[in-house]
Each structure stands twice: as C-alpha cells, then as structure tokens.
Short mmCIF file of C-alpha atoms and ligand atoms in Angstrom, two decimals:
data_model
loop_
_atom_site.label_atom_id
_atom_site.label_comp_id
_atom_site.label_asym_id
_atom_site.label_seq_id
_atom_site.Cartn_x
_atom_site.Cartn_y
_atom_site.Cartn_z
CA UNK A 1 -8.51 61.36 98.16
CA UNK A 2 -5.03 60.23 97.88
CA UNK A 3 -3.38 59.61 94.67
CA UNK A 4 -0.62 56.33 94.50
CA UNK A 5 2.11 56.78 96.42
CA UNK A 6 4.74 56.13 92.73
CA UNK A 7 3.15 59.11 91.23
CA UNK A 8 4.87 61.37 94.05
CA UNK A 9 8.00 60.37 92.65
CA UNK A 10 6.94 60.89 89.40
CA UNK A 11 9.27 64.20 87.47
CA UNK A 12 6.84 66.21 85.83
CA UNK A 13 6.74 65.61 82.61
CA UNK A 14 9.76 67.24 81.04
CA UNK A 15 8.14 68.53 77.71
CA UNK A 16 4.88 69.52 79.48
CA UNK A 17 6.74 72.29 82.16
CA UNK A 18 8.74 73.22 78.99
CA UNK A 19 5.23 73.49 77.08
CA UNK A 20 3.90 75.91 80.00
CA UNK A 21 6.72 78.44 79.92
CA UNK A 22 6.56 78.77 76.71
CA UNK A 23 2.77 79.34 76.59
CA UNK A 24 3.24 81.81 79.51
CA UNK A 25 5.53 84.19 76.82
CA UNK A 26 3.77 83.47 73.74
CA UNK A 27 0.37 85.07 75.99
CA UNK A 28 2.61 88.22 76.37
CA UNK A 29 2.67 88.52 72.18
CA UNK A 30 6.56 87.40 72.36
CA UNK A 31 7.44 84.98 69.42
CA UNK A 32 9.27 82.03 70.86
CA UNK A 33 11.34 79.49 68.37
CA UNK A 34 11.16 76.17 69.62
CA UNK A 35 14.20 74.01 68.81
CA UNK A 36 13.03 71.83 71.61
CA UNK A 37 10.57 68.79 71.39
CA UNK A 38 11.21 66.25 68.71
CA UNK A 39 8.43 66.85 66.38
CA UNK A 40 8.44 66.58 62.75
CA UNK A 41 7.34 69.63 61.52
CA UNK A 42 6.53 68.56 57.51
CA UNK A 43 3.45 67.26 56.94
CA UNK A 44 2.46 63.13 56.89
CA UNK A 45 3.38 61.79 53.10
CA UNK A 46 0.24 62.59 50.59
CA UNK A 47 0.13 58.79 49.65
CA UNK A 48 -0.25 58.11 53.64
CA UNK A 49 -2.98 60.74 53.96
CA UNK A 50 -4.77 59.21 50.86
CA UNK A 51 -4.57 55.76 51.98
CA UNK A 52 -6.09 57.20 55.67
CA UNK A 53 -8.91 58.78 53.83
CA UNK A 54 -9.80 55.49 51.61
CA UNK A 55 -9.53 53.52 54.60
CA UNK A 56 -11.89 55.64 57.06
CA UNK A 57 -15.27 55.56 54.91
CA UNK A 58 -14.81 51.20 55.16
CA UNK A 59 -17.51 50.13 57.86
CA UNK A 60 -15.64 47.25 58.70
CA UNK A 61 -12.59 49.71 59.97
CA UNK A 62 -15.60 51.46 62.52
CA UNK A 63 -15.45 48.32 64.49
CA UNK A 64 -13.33 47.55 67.63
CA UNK A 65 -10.02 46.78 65.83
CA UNK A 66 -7.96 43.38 66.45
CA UNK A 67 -6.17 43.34 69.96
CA UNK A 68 -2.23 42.67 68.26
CA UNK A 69 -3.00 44.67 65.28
CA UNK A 70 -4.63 43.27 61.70
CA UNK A 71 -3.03 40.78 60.24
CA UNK A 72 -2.38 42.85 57.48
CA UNK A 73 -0.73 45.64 59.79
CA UNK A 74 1.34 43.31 60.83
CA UNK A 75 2.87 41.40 57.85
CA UNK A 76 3.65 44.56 56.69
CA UNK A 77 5.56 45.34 59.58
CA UNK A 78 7.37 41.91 58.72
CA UNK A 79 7.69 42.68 55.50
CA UNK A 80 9.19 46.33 56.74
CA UNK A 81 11.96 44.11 59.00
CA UNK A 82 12.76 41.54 55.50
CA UNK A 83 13.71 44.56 53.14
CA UNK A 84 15.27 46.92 55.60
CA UNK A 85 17.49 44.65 58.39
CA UNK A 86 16.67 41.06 55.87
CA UNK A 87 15.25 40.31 59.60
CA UNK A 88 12.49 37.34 59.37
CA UNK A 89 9.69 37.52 62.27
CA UNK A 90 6.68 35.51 62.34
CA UNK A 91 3.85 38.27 62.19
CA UNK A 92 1.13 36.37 64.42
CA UNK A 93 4.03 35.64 66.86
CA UNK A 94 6.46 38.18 67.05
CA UNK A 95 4.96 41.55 66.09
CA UNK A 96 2.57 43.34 68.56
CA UNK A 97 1.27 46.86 66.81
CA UNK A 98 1.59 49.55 69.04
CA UNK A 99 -0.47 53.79 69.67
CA UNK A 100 3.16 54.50 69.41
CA UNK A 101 6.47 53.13 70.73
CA UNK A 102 6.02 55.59 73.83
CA UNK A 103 2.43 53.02 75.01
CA UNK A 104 4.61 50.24 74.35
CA UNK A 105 7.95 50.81 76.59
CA UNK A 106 5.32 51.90 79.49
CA UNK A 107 3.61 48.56 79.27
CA UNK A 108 6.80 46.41 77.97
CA UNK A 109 7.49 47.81 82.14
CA UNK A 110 4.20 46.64 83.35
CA UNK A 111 4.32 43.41 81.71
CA UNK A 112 7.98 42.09 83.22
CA UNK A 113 8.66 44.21 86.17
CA UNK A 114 7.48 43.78 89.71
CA UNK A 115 7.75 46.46 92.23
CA UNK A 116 10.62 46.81 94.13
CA UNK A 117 12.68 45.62 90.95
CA UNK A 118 14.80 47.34 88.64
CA UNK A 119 14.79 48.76 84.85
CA UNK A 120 18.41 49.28 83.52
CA UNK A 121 18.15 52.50 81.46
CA UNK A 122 20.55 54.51 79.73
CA UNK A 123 21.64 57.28 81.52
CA UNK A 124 20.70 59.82 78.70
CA UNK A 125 17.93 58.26 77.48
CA UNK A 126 13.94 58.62 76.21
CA UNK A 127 12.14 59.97 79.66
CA UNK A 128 9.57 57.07 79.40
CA UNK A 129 12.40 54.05 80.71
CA UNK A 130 12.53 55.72 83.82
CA UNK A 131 9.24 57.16 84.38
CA UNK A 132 7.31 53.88 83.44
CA UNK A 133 9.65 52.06 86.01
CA UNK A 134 8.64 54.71 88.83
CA UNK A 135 4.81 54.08 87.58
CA UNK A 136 5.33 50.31 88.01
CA UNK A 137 6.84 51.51 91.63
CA UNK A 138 10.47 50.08 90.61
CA UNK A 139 13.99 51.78 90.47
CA UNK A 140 15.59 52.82 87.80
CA UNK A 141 19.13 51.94 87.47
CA UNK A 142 21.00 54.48 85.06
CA UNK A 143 23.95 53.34 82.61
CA UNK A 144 26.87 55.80 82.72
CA UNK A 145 27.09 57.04 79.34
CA UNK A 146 29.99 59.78 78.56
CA UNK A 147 31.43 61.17 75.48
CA UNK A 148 34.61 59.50 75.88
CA UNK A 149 32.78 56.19 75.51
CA UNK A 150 30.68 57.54 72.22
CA UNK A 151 27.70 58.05 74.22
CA UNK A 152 27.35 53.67 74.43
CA UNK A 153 25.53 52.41 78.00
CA UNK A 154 28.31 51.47 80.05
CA UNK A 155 26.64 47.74 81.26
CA UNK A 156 29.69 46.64 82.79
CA UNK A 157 29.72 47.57 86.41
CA UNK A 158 26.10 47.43 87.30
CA UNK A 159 26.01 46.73 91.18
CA UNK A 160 25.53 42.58 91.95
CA UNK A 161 22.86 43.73 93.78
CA UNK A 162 20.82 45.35 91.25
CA UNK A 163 21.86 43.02 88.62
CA UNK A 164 20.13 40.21 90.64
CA UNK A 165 16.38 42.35 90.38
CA UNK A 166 17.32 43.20 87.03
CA UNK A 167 14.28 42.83 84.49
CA UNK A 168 14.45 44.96 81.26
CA UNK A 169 17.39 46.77 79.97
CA UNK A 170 16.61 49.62 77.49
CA UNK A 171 18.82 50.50 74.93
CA UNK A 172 18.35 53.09 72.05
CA UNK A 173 20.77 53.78 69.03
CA UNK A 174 21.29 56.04 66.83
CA UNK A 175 19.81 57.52 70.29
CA UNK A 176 17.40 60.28 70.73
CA UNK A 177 19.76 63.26 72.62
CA UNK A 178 22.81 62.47 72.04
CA UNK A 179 22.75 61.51 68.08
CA UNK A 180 25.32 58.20 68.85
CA UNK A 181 25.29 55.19 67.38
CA UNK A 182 25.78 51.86 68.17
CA UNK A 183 28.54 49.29 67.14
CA UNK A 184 27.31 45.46 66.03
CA UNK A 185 30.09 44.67 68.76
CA UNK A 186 28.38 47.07 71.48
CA UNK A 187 24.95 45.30 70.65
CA UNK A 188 26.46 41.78 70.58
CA UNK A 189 28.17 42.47 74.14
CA UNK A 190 24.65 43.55 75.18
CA UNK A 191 22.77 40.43 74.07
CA UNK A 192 25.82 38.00 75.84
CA UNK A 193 24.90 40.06 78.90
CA UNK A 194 21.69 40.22 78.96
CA UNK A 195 21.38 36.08 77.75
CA UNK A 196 23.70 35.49 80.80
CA UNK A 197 21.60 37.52 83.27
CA UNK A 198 18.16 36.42 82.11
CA UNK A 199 17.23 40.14 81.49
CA UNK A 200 14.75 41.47 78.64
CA UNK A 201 17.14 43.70 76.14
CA UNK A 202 14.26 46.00 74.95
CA UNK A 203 15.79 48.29 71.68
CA UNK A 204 14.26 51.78 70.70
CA UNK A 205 14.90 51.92 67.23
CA UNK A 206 12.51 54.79 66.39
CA UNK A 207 15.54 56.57 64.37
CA UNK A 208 16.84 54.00 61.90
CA UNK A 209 15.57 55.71 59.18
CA UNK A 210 16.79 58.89 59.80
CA UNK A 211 20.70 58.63 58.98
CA UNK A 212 23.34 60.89 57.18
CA UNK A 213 26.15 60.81 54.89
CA UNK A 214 25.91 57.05 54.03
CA UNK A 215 25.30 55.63 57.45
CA UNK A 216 22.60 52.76 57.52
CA UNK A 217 21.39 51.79 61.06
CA UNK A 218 20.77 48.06 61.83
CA UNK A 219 18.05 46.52 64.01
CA UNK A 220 19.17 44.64 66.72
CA UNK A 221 17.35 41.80 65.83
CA UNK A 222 20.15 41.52 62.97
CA UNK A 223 22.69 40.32 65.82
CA UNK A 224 22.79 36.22 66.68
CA UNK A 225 21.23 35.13 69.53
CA UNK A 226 18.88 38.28 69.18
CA UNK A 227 15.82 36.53 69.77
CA UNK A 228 16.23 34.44 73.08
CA UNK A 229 16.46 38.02 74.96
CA UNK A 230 14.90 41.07 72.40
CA UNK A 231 12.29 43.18 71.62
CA UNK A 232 12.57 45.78 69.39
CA UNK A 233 10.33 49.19 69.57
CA UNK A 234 9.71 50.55 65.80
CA UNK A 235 7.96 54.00 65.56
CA UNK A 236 6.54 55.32 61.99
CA UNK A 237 6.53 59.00 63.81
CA UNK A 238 9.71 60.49 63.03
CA UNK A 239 10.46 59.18 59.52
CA UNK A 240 7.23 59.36 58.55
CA UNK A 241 5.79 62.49 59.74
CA UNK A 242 3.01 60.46 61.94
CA UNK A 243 3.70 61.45 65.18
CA UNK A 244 -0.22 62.60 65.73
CA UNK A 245 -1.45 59.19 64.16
CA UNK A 246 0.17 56.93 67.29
CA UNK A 247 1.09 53.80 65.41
CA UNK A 248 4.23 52.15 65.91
CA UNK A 249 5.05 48.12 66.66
CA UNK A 250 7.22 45.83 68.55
CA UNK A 251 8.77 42.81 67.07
CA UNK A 252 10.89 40.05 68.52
CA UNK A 253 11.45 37.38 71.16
CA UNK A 254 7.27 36.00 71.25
CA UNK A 255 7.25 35.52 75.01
CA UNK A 256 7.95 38.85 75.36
CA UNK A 257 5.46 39.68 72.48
CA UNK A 258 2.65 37.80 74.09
CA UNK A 259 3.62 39.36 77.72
CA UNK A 260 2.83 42.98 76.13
CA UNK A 261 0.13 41.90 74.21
CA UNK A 262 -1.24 40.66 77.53
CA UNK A 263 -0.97 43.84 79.13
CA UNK A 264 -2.64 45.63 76.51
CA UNK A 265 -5.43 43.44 75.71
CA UNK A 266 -6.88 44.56 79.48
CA UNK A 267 -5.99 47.99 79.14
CA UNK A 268 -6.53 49.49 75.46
CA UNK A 269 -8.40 47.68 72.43
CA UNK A 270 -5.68 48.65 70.06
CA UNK A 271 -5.33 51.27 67.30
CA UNK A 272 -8.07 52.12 64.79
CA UNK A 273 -7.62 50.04 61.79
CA UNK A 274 -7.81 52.73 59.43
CA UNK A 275 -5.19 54.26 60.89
CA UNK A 276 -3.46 50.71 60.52
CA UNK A 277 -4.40 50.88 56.83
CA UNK A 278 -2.47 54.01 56.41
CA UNK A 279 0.90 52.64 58.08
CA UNK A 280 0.91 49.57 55.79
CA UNK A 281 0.84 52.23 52.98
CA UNK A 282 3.67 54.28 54.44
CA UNK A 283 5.75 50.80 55.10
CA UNK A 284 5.00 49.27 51.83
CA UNK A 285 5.02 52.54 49.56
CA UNK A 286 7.66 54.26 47.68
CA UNK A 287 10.36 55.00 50.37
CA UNK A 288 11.31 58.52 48.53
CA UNK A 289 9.54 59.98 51.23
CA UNK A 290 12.01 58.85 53.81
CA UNK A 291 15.21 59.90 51.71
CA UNK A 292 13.48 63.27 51.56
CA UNK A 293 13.26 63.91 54.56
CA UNK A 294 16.94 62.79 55.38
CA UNK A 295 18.03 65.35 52.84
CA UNK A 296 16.09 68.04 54.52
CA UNK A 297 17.36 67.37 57.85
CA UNK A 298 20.88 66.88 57.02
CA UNK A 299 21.11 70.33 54.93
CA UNK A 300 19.57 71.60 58.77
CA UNK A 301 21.80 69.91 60.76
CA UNK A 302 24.56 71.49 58.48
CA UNK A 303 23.42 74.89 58.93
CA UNK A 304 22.67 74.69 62.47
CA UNK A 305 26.24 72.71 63.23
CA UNK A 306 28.17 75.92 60.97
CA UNK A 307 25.99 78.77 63.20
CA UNK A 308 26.66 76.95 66.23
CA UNK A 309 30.42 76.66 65.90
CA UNK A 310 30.14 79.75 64.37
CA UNK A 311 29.31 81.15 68.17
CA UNK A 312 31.71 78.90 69.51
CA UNK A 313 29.60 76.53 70.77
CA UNK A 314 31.14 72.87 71.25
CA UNK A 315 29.39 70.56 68.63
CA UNK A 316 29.60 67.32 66.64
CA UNK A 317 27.18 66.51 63.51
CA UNK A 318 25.20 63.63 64.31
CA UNK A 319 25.09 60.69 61.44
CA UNK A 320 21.34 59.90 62.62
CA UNK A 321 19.00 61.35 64.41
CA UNK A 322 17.15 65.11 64.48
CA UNK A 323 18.70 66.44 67.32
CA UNK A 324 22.27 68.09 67.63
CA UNK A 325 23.52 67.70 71.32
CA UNK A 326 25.67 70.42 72.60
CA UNK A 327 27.74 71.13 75.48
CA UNK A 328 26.59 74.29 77.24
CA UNK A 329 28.96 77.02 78.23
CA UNK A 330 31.33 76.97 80.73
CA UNK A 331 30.17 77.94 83.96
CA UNK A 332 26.16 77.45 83.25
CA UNK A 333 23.97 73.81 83.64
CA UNK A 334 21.34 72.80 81.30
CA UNK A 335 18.69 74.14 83.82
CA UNK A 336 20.44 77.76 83.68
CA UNK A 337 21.61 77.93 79.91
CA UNK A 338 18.27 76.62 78.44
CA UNK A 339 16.35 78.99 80.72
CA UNK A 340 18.82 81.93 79.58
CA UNK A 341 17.97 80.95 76.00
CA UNK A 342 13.96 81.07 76.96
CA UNK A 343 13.77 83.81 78.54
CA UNK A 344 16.76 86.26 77.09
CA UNK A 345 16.82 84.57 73.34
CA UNK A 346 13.36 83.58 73.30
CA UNK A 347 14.48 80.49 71.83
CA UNK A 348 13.35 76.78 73.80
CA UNK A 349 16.09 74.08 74.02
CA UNK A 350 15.86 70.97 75.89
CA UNK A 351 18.11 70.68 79.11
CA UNK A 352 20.34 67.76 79.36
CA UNK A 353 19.55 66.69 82.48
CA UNK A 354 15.99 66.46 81.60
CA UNK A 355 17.15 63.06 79.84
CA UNK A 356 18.88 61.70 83.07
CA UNK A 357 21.84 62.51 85.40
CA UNK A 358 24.81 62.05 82.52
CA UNK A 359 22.88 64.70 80.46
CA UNK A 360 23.78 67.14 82.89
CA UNK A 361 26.24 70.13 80.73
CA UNK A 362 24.34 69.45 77.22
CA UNK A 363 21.19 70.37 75.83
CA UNK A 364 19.19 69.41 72.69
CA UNK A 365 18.27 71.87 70.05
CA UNK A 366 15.92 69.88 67.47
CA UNK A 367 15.94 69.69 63.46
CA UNK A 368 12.94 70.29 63.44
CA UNK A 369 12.29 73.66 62.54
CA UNK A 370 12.89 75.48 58.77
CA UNK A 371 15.88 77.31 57.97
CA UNK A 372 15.06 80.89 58.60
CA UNK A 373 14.33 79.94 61.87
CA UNK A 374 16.98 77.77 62.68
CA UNK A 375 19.54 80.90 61.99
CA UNK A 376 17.11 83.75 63.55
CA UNK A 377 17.41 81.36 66.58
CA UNK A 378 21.13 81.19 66.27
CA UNK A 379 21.49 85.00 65.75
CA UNK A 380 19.44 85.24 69.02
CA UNK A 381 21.56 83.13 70.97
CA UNK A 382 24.54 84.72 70.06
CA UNK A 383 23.26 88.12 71.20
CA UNK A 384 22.79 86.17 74.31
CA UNK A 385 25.94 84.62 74.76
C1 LIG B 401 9.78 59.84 69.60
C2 LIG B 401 10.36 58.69 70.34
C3 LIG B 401 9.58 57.60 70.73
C4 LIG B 401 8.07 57.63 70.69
O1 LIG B 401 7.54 57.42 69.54
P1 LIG B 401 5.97 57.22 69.39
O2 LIG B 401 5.88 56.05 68.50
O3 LIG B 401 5.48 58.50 68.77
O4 LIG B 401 5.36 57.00 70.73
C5 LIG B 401 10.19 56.52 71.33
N1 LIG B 401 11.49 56.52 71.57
C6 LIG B 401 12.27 57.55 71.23
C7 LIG B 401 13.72 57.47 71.54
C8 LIG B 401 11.74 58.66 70.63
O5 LIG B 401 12.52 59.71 70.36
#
C-alpha cells in the first residue's frame, strides 16, 4: 500500500498532536486547563436546540437533503447578509450551505486549483488554507503579516512568478490568532488586486459577530466590485455555540458558487435538513443570544488581558475575536513556551507557529474557558515564568 504522495507533506494536524499530549497527562490524573482550541464552551441557544428537536421528528427532513442547501436555509442566509452587511445575494445563485466553513475552504481549493499551482494565504492564518492546498498537491504561498503592519496580509510583493499560478487568495478579518481587523481600504486594495490578477479573493468571516467595545465588522461583500472576484465563508459555530452541528455557508461571486457546489455535489450530499432548520432559527431569531455572548467574552478577555500584563506578559485586547495573541518571552519560541506551559503549568496554549511561519514568537490562549479557570491558569503560568 502506498498512501498519495501530498499527504507526506501534510503537518499533522496541529490541534490533534496538541489533543494527544494533553490526553497523555490527563491519563496520569493531572488536571490540564485548556486555553487552546477555539471552542465555544456555552451551550447552543435554547431556541436553536428547540427548533432542532421540532425539526428532527419531520419525515420529510429523514430524506437525502438538497445538494446547495434548502431553499429555505438559504434565504435565510440572504436574509442574514440584508440585515447585518445590507448585502443583497441571490439565494439560488450565490449562497452554497456548507458542514462548516472548514468543508468549504478545503473544497473552495479543489474546485479552482490545479496541482502545481498556488493558494495565497495569510501567513498567520486558519491551518486549513495551507493544508487543503498541500491536499490538492499545490504550494502555498504565505503573506507576510507583522505587527507593525496591524497583522493585514502584505499582497504587495508576491513573486511574478507565483503571481502568474496564482488561484485563490484567502483572507480572514477580524482574524482567528491574531484578533486584527481589517480596514474597508485594506479590503478594497485586495479586490483591485485580485480583479487585476484574475485570482479568487475567498474571505473567512467566521468572527463578525464576535466584536468589542462598539466595533462592527463588515463583510467583504460590502466593498464595490466585490462580486466579480469574492466568496465569502460564514460559520454559525462561534457566535452561535454550533460548532458540533457543522453548518455554515458561502455566499458571493455565482461562478465561484456553482464551482464549489460542483465539487460537493460528487463528494458529500449536503447537511441534514433538520439541522438546516435549526440554523434558519438561530439566523432569523432574536439576536440577544449573540450580544450575550460578546458580553461574556469581553468581561474574559478583560480579565485574562489584566492577569497577563499583570505577569508581564506583552499583550493587546483584541476588538473581535476569542483569542488574545501574545508574544512569548524573550529567549523561548512558541514550540518551547507552550510546551513549558503544558508540561510545567499544566495549562495548553496554541504555538504561533502552528498558524504559519510569521506566527513564530506568539501563541494563542482562547476565551473560551470560565473565569476561575482563566485566572487559576494565569496563577499557574506565573509560577512558571
Ligand atoms: C472556526 C473557524 C472556521 C471553521 O468553522 P466551521 O464552520 O466550524 O468549520 C473557519 N475559519 C476560521 C478562521 C475559524 O476560526
């Protein structure tokens, strides 16, 4: 036997070897605090929950669902882009529902990229850009981003070269590490660029909903010209507790739409319509739910941002987001401070580097966890430092 020749180049999963080591000290009786993967930790809304249980005792939801999502699923979804962004999209034409954005940016890869081509990703960015390109055997060309620059894709001096087997560019703000968000002039520069070069500007916008102290994030598909070159990735797992329930959509430019769709049609049947039924009532219902959550994590980032300058660690509050991105100590990597933390503090961050080559020097510690454990983490990590 002899597995394809992309998959040896595949990383291992980086939440999956972080997954393992913690499993290996847990075994010993040791109790770990994980401030490390990006999972909501309060339950899915009750109304969302009800709607699921209505919704899985209809026969007609047992069947093979529709390919692109119902009709239903998706008007809502339009709907969703009207009252949040005032953003109109045909639903048959230019929404695709989605078992999660993470499916979708995997297959978005499949559907435009050739091997041998290349994906421009950010350079701290969601592991899926890259690791879909290196499953579609493609390179990955990674946008410097630095801190001087507010953490915005530097798509300015990408090699002729590269530019010329350039097929996708990902872009992702307010952006899962490093908490930055983007400027309407940063996302107009973007479309120009990507218009002029013929290249697919995919945005993952699975954060707009989760913003602080007044900040409201936009959609892309807000910006002029958005449409010739965009497709947007919207996730209902982070601000509405779904992350188990794998329903998300795309929405945008319809060639790209139907290119996905494509893709999918031979490879899954879609996602369970009840499931379906229960993200219309999450996008259509009351959207308390959402602020709630907001307050909850901004009252943690608060805490954890205090503690952590408290120790005097080197960090910024994020305005969106559930992740605070710090700079590690002088003199240690991700690799080595997030392993000191696991293994002296018991407590799991996520290295830097993990996220590609500019996240070397940072990790991400995750909102995601109640109070009492955010500071018995901190008070561990300051007996470690
Ligand atoms: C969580 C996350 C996703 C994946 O969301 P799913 O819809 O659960 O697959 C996509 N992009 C980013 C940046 C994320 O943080």
């Amino acid at each position: 036997m002899q597995k394809a020749e992309c998959l040896n180049h595949m990383a291992p999963y980086l939440f999956a070897q972080i997954d393992k080591k913690r499993d290996a000290l847990t075994s010993q009786g040791i109790d770990v605090i994980s401030l490390g993967i990006g999972d909501p930790d309060m339950p899915t809304p009750a109304h969302v929950v009800d709607a699921m249980a209505e919704a899985i005792r209809k026969p007609a939801n047992h069947q093979y669902p529709d390919y692109a999502g119902s009709l239903a699923y998706r008007e809502a979804c339009a709907s969703y882009l009207k009252r949040r962004f005032s953003v109109d999209v045909d639903p048959k034409t230019e929404v695709l529902a989605l078992i999660g954005s993470k499916e979708g940016i995997a297959h978005l890869i499949t559907a435009f990229v050739n091997p041998g081509e290349y994906v421009l990703a950010p350079s701290i960015g969601y592991p899926v850009y890259s690791g879909g390109t290196t499953l579609q055997s493609a390179h990955t060309y990674f946008m410097p981003m630095t801190e001087e620059n507010g953490f915005l894709a530097d798509f300015d001096h990408v090699p002729a070269d590269v530019l010329a087997k350039a097929k996708i560019m990902f872009l992702g703000y307010p952006n899962n590490p490093t908490g930055a968000i983007a400027t309407d002039e940063y996302f107009d520069r973007a479309i120009a660029f990507c218009r002029e070069h013929d290249i697919l500007l995919a945005h993952d916008n699975a954060y707009c909903d989760l913003t602080y102290d007044g900040y409201v994030a936009p959609s892309i598909l807000e910006r002029p010209h958005a449409k010739d070159c965009c497709i947007e990735f919207f996730s209902l797992s982070k601000p509405y507790n779904m992350t188990g329930w794998r329903i998300a959509f795309a929405a945008g430019n319809a060639y790209a739409i139907e290119a996905l769709g494509t893709v999918k049609n031979n490879l899954d049947s879609g996602q369970f319509t009840a499931v379906q039924e229960a993200a219309i009532a999450a996008l259509t219902g009351d959207q308390q739910c959402v602020a709630d959550m907001c307050e909850l994590y901004r009252q943690r980032r608060d805490l954890l941002v205090e503690a952590l300058r408290g120790i005097g660690m080197d960090v910024e509050a994020p305005k969106a987001t559930i992740y605070i991105w710090a700079k590690v100590p002088q003199g240690e990597t991700s690799e080595s401070f997030a392993t000191k933390l696991l293994e002296t503090a018991h407590v799991i961050v996520t290295p830097g580097n993990g996220y590609g080559p500019d996240g070397e020097g940072y990790v991400r510690i995750s909102l995601t966890t109640p109070d009492e454990r955010i500071l018995e983490a901190v008070r561990r990590i300051k007996e470690t430092m």
